[in-house]
Tab-separated table of N, CA and C in Angstrom:
chain	number	residue	atom	x	y	z
A	99	SER	N	-0.567	-31.108	37.960
A	99	SER	CA	-1.479	-30.127	38.537
A	99	SER	C	-1.159	-29.961	40.015
A	100	ILE	N	-1.588	-28.846	40.563
A	100	ILE	CA	-1.266	-28.534	41.955
A	100	ILE	C	-1.899	-29.541	42.927
A	101	VAL	N	-3.105	-30.027	42.622
A	101	VAL	CA	-3.765	-30.942	43.561
A	101	VAL	C	-3.085	-32.305	43.603
A	102	GLU	N	-2.255	-32.604	42.608
A	102	GLU	CA	-1.538	-33.875	42.590
A	102	GLU	C	-0.091	-33.733	43.055
A	103	ASP	N	0.331	-32.508	43.343
A	103	ASP	CA	1.699	-32.248	43.777
A	103	ASP	C	1.920	-32.782	45.191
A	104	ASP	N	3.045	-33.485	45.407
A	104	ASP	CA	3.337	-34.070	46.719
A	104	ASP	C	3.427	-33.021	47.816
A	105	GLY	N	4.021	-31.873	47.497
A	105	GLY	CA	4.129	-30.805	48.487
A	105	GLY	C	2.766	-30.282	48.911
A	106	PHE	N	1.864	-30.162	47.970
A	106	PHE	CA	0.503	-29.702	48.277
A	106	PHE	C	-0.220	-30.734	49.150
A	107	LYS	N	-0.054	-32.007	48.822
A	107	LYS	CA	-0.684	-33.071	49.620
A	107	LYS	C	-0.166	-33.053	51.054
A	108	GLU	N	1.134	-32.853	51.218
A	108	GLU	CA	1.717	-32.761	52.563
A	108	GLU	C	1.179	-31.542	53.308
A	109	PHE	N	1.060	-30.437	52.602
A	109	PHE	CA	0.503	-29.217	53.202
A	109	PHE	C	-0.904	-29.478	53.726
A	110	LEU	N	-1.739	-30.152	52.925
A	110	LEU	CA	-3.107	-30.447	53.355
A	110	LEU	C	-3.136	-31.366	54.571
A	111	LYS	N	-2.206	-32.319	54.643
A	111	LYS	CA	-2.143	-33.219	55.803
A	111	LYS	C	-1.822	-32.454	57.079
A	112	VAL	N	-0.986	-31.423	56.958
A	112	VAL	CA	-0.651	-30.595	58.115
A	112	VAL	C	-1.879	-29.804	58.552
A	113	ILE	N	-2.602	-29.284	57.595
A	113	ILE	CA	-3.796	-28.481	57.891
A	113	ILE	C	-4.893	-29.345	58.509
A	114	ASP	N	-5.204	-30.466	57.849
A	114	ASP	CA	-6.260	-31.369	58.328
A	114	ASP	C	-5.938	-32.789	57.854
A	115	PRO	N	-5.399	-33.611	58.735
A	115	PRO	CA	-4.996	-34.956	58.342
A	115	PRO	C	-6.140	-35.824	57.808
A	116	LYS	N	-7.371	-35.509	58.147
A	116	LYS	CA	-8.522	-36.309	57.706
A	116	LYS	C	-9.047	-35.913	56.327
A	117	TYR	N	-8.627	-34.749	55.837
A	117	TYR	CA	-9.158	-34.250	54.572
A	117	TYR	C	-8.512	-34.955	53.389
A	118	ALA	N	-9.340	-35.401	52.458
A	118	ALA	CA	-8.864	-35.993	51.204
A	118	ALA	C	-9.333	-35.089	50.065
A	119	PRO	N	-8.402	-34.412	49.395
A	119	PRO	CA	-8.811	-33.478	48.333
A	119	PRO	C	-9.391	-34.228	47.139
A	120	PRO	N	-10.305	-33.586	46.402
A	120	PRO	CA	-10.829	-34.222	45.194
A	120	PRO	C	-9.726	-34.336	44.142
A	121	SER	N	-9.864	-35.296	43.286
A	121	SER	CA	-8.878	-35.468	42.214
A	121	SER	C	-9.044	-34.371	41.169
A	122	ARG	N	-8.021	-34.205	40.360
A	122	ARG	CA	-8.084	-33.238	39.266
A	122	ARG	C	-9.246	-33.580	38.339
A	123	ARG	N	-9.440	-34.861	38.102
A	123	ARG	CA	-10.528	-35.313	37.220
A	123	ARG	C	-11.893	-34.931	37.795
A	124	THR	N	-12.060	-35.132	39.095
A	124	THR	CA	-13.327	-34.767	39.745
A	124	THR	C	-13.572	-33.265	39.660
A	125	ILE	N	-12.537	-32.500	39.882
A	125	ILE	CA	-12.673	-31.038	39.799
A	125	ILE	C	-13.086	-30.639	38.384
A	126	MET	N	-12.387	-31.163	37.385
A	126	MET	CA	-12.672	-30.812	35.991
A	126	MET	C	-14.025	-31.338	35.521
A	127	ARG	N	-14.391	-32.528	35.927
A	127	ARG	CA	-15.607	-33.164	35.438
A	127	ARG	C	-16.861	-32.703	36.187
A	128	ASP	N	-16.733	-32.504	37.500
A	128	ASP	CA	-17.919	-32.225	38.317
A	128	ASP	C	-17.999	-30.787	38.819
A	129	HIS	N	-16.944	-30.334	39.459
A	129	HIS	CA	-17.003	-29.046	40.150
A	129	HIS	C	-16.987	-27.835	39.213
A	130	LEU	N	-16.077	-27.811	38.254
A	130	LEU	CA	-15.988	-26.640	37.374
A	130	LEU	C	-17.232	-26.430	36.515
A	131	PRO	N	-17.805	-27.473	35.908
A	131	PRO	CA	-19.041	-27.234	35.142
A	131	PRO	C	-20.185	-26.700	36.006
A	132	LYS	N	-20.316	-27.194	37.229
A	132	LYS	CA	-21.370	-26.699	38.125
A	132	LYS	C	-21.125	-25.245	38.507
A	133	LEU	N	-19.877	-24.919	38.798
A	133	LEU	CA	-19.534	-23.540	39.137
A	133	LEU	C	-19.789	-22.619	37.950
A	134	TYR	N	-19.407	-23.053	36.741
A	134	TYR	CA	-19.636	-22.258	35.531
A	134	TYR	C	-21.133	-21.989	35.336
A	135	GLU	N	-21.958	-23.016	35.447
A	135	GLU	CA	-23.406	-22.850	35.267
A	135	GLU	C	-23.985	-21.910	36.307
A	136	SER	N	-23.559	-22.056	37.552
A	136	SER	CA	-24.050	-21.196	38.627
A	136	SER	C	-23.682	-19.732	38.376
A	137	LYS	N	-22.426	-19.480	38.027
A	137	LYS	CA	-21.982	-18.104	37.784
A	137	LYS	C	-22.618	-17.529	36.523
A	138	SER	N	-22.841	-18.366	35.507
A	138	SER	CA	-23.514	-17.901	34.280
A	138	SER	C	-24.938	-17.453	34.589
A	139	ARG	N	-25.658	-18.224	35.395
A	139	ARG	CA	-27.028	-17.843	35.776
A	139	ARG	C	-27.032	-16.518	36.541
A	140	GLU	N	-26.097	-16.367	37.483
A	140	GLU	CA	-26.001	-15.119	38.246
A	140	GLU	C	-25.753	-13.933	37.313
A	141	LEU	N	-24.829	-14.110	36.370
A	141	LEU	CA	-24.505	-13.028	35.448
A	141	LEU	C	-25.691	-12.686	34.548
A	142	ARG	N	-26.378	-13.690	34.034
A	142	ARG	CA	-27.542	-13.427	33.185
A	142	ARG	C	-28.619	-12.664	33.949
A	143	LYS	N	-28.848	-13.011	35.211
A	143	LYS	CA	-29.824	-12.291	36.030
A	143	LYS	C	-29.411	-10.831	36.201
A	144	GLU	N	-28.125	-10.618	36.433
A	144	GLU	CA	-27.648	-9.240	36.593
A	144	GLU	C	-27.767	-8.467	35.279
A	145	LEU	N	-27.386	-9.094	34.170
A	145	LEU	CA	-27.463	-8.408	32.872
A	145	LEU	C	-28.909	-8.125	32.477
A	146	ASP	N	-29.838	-8.933	32.939
A	146	ASP	CA	-31.255	-8.680	32.652
A	146	ASP	C	-31.741	-7.378	33.281
A	147	LYS	N	-31.065	-6.894	34.309
A	147	LYS	CA	-31.492	-5.700	35.035
A	147	LYS	C	-30.947	-4.404	34.445
A	148	ILE	N	-29.951	-4.491	33.575
A	148	ILE	CA	-29.344	-3.257	33.075
A	148	ILE	C	-29.990	-2.808	31.767
A	149	LYS	N	-29.932	-1.500	31.527
A	149	LYS	CA	-30.560	-0.932	30.330
A	149	LYS	C	-29.532	-0.510	29.281
A	150	PHE	N	-28.351	-0.112	29.719
A	150	PHE	CA	-27.320	0.371	28.802
A	150	PHE	C	-25.992	-0.287	29.142
A	151	CYS	N	-25.188	-0.509	28.120
A	151	CYS	CA	-23.852	-1.040	28.359
A	151	CYS	C	-22.938	-0.668	27.201
A	152	SER	N	-21.662	-0.847	27.423
A	152	SER	CA	-20.649	-0.711	26.383
A	152	SER	C	-19.943	-2.050	26.256
A	153	ILE	N	-19.535	-2.361	25.043
A	153	ILE	CA	-18.829	-3.608	24.772
A	153	ILE	C	-17.434	-3.264	24.282
A	154	THR	N	-16.427	-3.919	24.836
A	154	THR	CA	-15.069	-3.775	24.325
A	154	THR	C	-14.542	-5.150	23.942
A	155	THR	N	-13.614	-5.147	23.006
A	155	THR	CA	-12.958	-6.392	22.613
A	155	THR	C	-11.458	-6.194	22.704
A	156	ASP	N	-10.769	-7.266	22.917
A	156	ASP	CA	-9.321	-7.219	22.926
A	156	ASP	C	-8.796	-8.503	22.316
A	157	CYS	N	-7.992	-8.375	21.285
A	157	CYS	CA	-7.316	-9.529	20.703
A	157	CYS	C	-5.927	-9.590	21.309
A	158	TRP	N	-5.513	-10.785	21.668
A	158	TRP	CA	-4.205	-10.947	22.279
A	158	TRP	C	-3.603	-12.279	21.875
A	159	THR	N	-2.334	-12.405	22.103
A	159	THR	CA	-1.603	-13.606	21.709
A	159	THR	C	-0.981	-14.231	22.943
A	160	SER	N	-1.164	-15.537	23.089
A	160	SER	CA	-0.608	-16.256	24.232
A	160	SER	C	0.893	-16.449	24.063
A	161	ARG	N	1.531	-16.951	25.098
A	161	ARG	CA	2.967	-17.249	25.012
A	161	ARG	C	3.235	-18.315	23.956
A	162	ALA	N	2.235	-19.160	23.709
A	162	ALA	CA	2.366	-20.206	22.680
A	162	ALA	C	2.016	-19.665	21.293
A	163	THR	N	1.922	-18.354	21.174
A	163	THR	CA	1.621	-17.631	19.927
A	163	THR	C	0.276	-18.008	19.319
A	164	GLU	N	-0.695	-18.290	20.165
A	164	GLU	CA	-2.067	-18.538	19.697
A	164	GLU	C	-2.889	-17.283	19.941
A	165	GLY	N	-3.749	-16.946	18.974
A	165	GLY	CA	-4.558	-15.741	19.076
A	165	GLY	C	-5.853	-15.979	19.835
A	166	TYR	N	-6.260	-14.987	20.625
A	166	TYR	CA	-7.507	-15.044	21.394
A	166	TYR	C	-8.213	-13.706	21.298
A	167	ILE	N	-9.518	-13.741	21.513
A	167	ILE	CA	-10.302	-12.511	21.616
A	167	ILE	C	-11.143	-12.600	22.887
A	168	THR	N	-11.182	-11.495	23.612
A	168	THR	CA	-12.022	-11.403	24.808
A	168	THR	C	-13.047	-10.297	24.570
A	169	VAL	N	-14.309	-10.584	24.862
A	169	VAL	CA	-15.398	-9.612	24.746
A	169	VAL	C	-15.855	-9.282	26.163
A	170	THR	N	-15.844	-7.994	26.495
A	170	THR	CA	-16.183	-7.538	27.846
A	170	THR	C	-17.348	-6.565	27.786
A	171	CYS	N	-18.266	-6.695	28.749
A	171	CYS	CA	-19.425	-5.808	28.877
A	171	CYS	C	-19.187	-4.888	30.079
A	172	HIS	N	-19.379	-3.569	29.884
A	172	HIS	CA	-19.191	-2.569	30.940
A	172	HIS	C	-20.535	-1.874	31.172
A	173	TYR	N	-20.911	-1.731	32.420
A	173	TYR	CA	-22.196	-1.101	32.724
A	173	TYR	C	-22.195	-0.553	34.145
A	174	ILE	N	-23.206	0.241	34.438
A	174	ILE	CA	-23.397	0.793	35.780
A	174	ILE	C	-24.684	0.195	36.328
A	175	ARG	N	-24.573	-0.406	37.507
A	175	ARG	CA	-25.737	-1.038	38.135
A	175	ARG	C	-26.690	0.020	38.692
A	176	GLU	N	-27.862	-0.439	39.106
A	176	GLU	CA	-28.854	0.489	39.668
A	176	GLU	C	-28.331	1.199	40.911
A	177	ASP	N	-27.404	0.569	41.658
A	177	ASP	CA	-26.830	1.196	42.848
A	177	ASP	C	-25.589	2.038	42.515
A	178	TRP	N	-25.389	2.326	41.222
A	178	TRP	CA	-24.316	3.159	40.691
A	178	TRP	C	-22.931	2.510	40.802
A	179	GLU	N	-22.878	1.218	40.977
A	179	GLU	CA	-21.598	0.518	40.986
A	179	GLU	C	-21.207	0.188	39.549
A	180	PHE	N	-19.993	0.598	39.151
A	180	PHE	CA	-19.485	0.295	37.813
A	180	PHE	C	-19.034	-1.155	37.781
A	181	ARG	N	-19.427	-1.874	36.740
A	181	ARG	CA	-19.056	-3.288	36.601
A	181	ARG	C	-18.503	-3.540	35.208
A	182	SER	N	-17.543	-4.421	35.139
A	182	SER	CA	-17.022	-4.947	33.879
A	182	SER	C	-17.011	-6.458	34.004
A	183	VAL	N	-17.658	-7.135	33.058
A	183	VAL	CA	-17.716	-8.588	33.091
A	183	VAL	C	-17.305	-9.156	31.743
A	184	VAL	N	-16.516	-10.203	31.782
A	184	VAL	CA	-16.095	-10.874	30.550
A	184	VAL	C	-17.239	-11.750	30.067
A	185	LEU	N	-17.681	-11.522	28.831
A	185	LEU	CA	-18.734	-12.342	28.248
A	185	LEU	C	-18.167	-13.592	27.601
A	186	SER	N	-16.984	-13.463	27.016
A	186	SER	CA	-16.363	-14.646	26.405
A	186	SER	C	-14.896	-14.390	26.114
A	187	THR	N	-14.152	-15.457	26.096
A	187	THR	CA	-12.790	-15.471	25.572
A	187	THR	C	-12.730	-16.661	24.636
A	188	SER	N	-12.368	-16.402	23.396
A	188	SER	CA	-12.374	-17.449	22.379
A	188	SER	C	-11.043	-17.514	21.651
A	189	HIS	N	-10.674	-18.723	21.296
A	189	HIS	CA	-9.471	-18.954	20.506
A	189	HIS	C	-9.747	-18.527	19.072
A	190	LEU	N	-8.819	-17.798	18.485
A	190	LEU	CA	-8.939	-17.395	17.091
A	190	LEU	C	-8.209	-18.420	16.238
A	191	LYS	N	-8.966	-19.119	15.415
A	191	LYS	CA	-8.352	-20.145	14.565
A	191	LYS	C	-7.597	-19.520	13.404
A	192	SER	N	-8.006	-18.308	13.020
A	192	SER	CA	-7.310	-17.613	11.939
A	192	SER	C	-6.791	-16.293	12.484
A	193	SER	N	-6.603	-15.339	11.627
A	193	SER	CA	-6.065	-14.052	12.057
A	193	SER	C	-7.075	-13.295	12.907
A	194	HIS	N	-6.627	-12.206	13.476
A	194	HIS	CA	-7.502	-11.378	14.301
A	194	HIS	C	-8.647	-10.765	13.511
A	195	THR	N	-8.641	-10.879	12.196
A	195	THR	CA	-9.695	-10.277	11.387
A	195	THR	C	-11.005	-11.037	11.490
A	196	SER	N	-11.012	-12.254	12.049
A	196	SER	CA	-12.264	-12.999	12.222
A	196	SER	C	-12.997	-12.544	13.480
A	197	GLU	N	-12.538	-11.463	14.060
A	197	GLU	CA	-13.076	-10.906	15.290
A	197	GLU	C	-14.571	-10.628	15.205
A	198	ASN	N	-15.071	-10.066	14.108
A	198	ASN	CA	-16.488	-9.687	14.009
A	198	ASN	C	-17.419	-10.871	14.189
A	199	ASP	N	-17.089	-12.020	13.623
A	199	ASP	CA	-17.933	-13.200	13.777
A	199	ASP	C	-18.035	-13.609	15.242
A	200	LEU	N	-16.921	-13.553	15.956
A	200	LEU	CA	-16.932	-13.937	17.364
A	200	LEU	C	-17.699	-12.927	18.206
A	201	ILE	N	-17.562	-11.639	17.881
A	201	ILE	CA	-18.304	-10.609	18.622
A	201	ILE	C	-19.796	-10.824	18.421
A	202	ASN	N	-20.220	-11.023	17.173
A	202	ASN	CA	-21.648	-11.229	16.899
A	202	ASN	C	-22.177	-12.455	17.620
A	203	GLY	N	-21.387	-13.491	17.740
A	203	GLY	CA	-21.817	-14.697	18.451
A	203	GLY	C	-21.935	-14.499	19.946
A	204	THR	N	-21.289	-13.462	20.466
A	204	THR	CA	-21.293	-13.195	21.902
A	204	THR	C	-22.354	-12.181	22.292
A	205	ILE	N	-22.708	-11.288	21.394
A	205	ILE	CA	-23.611	-10.188	21.716
A	205	ILE	C	-24.972	-10.668	22.209
A	206	TRP	N	-25.362	-11.897	21.901
A	206	TRP	CA	-26.677	-12.384	22.361
A	206	TRP	C	-26.812	-12.298	23.863
A	207	HIS	N	-25.695	-12.306	24.600
A	207	HIS	CA	-25.760	-12.186	26.060
A	207	HIS	C	-26.421	-10.875	26.478
A	208	VAL	N	-26.274	-9.861	25.651
A	208	VAL	CA	-26.778	-8.532	26.001
A	208	VAL	C	-27.688	-7.981	24.918
A	209	SER	N	-28.351	-8.842	24.165
A	209	SER	CA	-29.155	-8.391	23.032
A	209	SER	C	-30.346	-7.534	23.456
A	210	HIS	N	-30.804	-7.649	24.698
A	210	HIS	CA	-31.943	-6.862	25.176
A	210	HIS	C	-31.532	-5.468	25.657
A	211	ILE	N	-30.248	-5.187	25.712
A	211	ILE	CA	-29.730	-3.945	26.266
A	211	ILE	C	-29.399	-2.980	25.133
A	212	GLN	N	-29.628	-1.707	25.373
A	212	GLN	CA	-29.236	-0.706	24.391
A	212	GLN	C	-27.727	-0.519	24.488
A	213	LEU	N	-27.027	-0.883	23.426
A	213	LEU	CA	-25.578	-0.717	23.406
A	213	LEU	C	-25.260	0.745	23.154
A	214	THR	N	-24.394	1.311	23.992
A	214	THR	CA	-24.027	2.704	23.837
A	214	THR	C	-22.701	2.868	23.123
A	215	LEU	N	-21.887	1.806	23.094
A	215	LEU	CA	-20.578	1.912	22.477
A	215	LEU	C	-19.995	0.519	22.300
A	216	ILE	N	-19.354	0.293	21.181
A	216	ILE	CA	-18.568	-0.924	20.983
A	216	ILE	C	-17.164	-0.470	20.593
A	217	VAL	N	-16.175	-0.904	21.356
A	217	VAL	CA	-14.790	-0.528	21.100
A	217	VAL	C	-14.031	-1.802	20.780
A	218	ALA	N	-13.337	-1.802	19.638
A	218	ALA	CA	-12.555	-2.975	19.232
A	218	ALA	C	-11.075	-2.644	19.273
A	219	ASP	N	-10.294	-3.649	19.560
A	219	ASP	CA	-8.848	-3.538	19.537
A	219	ASP	C	-8.415	-3.145	18.126
A	220	PRO	N	-7.621	-2.081	17.954
A	220	PRO	CA	-7.282	-1.605	16.615
A	220	PRO	C	-6.328	-2.489	15.843
A	221	GLU	N	-5.727	-3.486	16.466
A	221	GLU	CA	-4.749	-4.315	15.762
A	221	GLU	C	-5.409	-5.279	14.820
């Protein structure tokens, strides 16, 4: 990982010799879950304010040939700012045809909103 790379450690010493970066384990165990929870709460508060949205899905394949699906919510805020937010990205254990189950499991994020359109990847 980058935080364990010798070059990165040397770079940090040049910037601030007193700074000791957190370990990869600390970042993964402590910092990322807290950041995820904080951003999830912010997003839920924002989604609670909208009345209409569109949902799109995209199935894609990683370089390791594993299938994934991403569900995205698109909406216009009260200040007329267009927003697109990813609701989920999930690994597909089977073919892309299991997409509907994953979409239904994600829609609860916006179940209070009137959906105006759902667009799915045609593949």
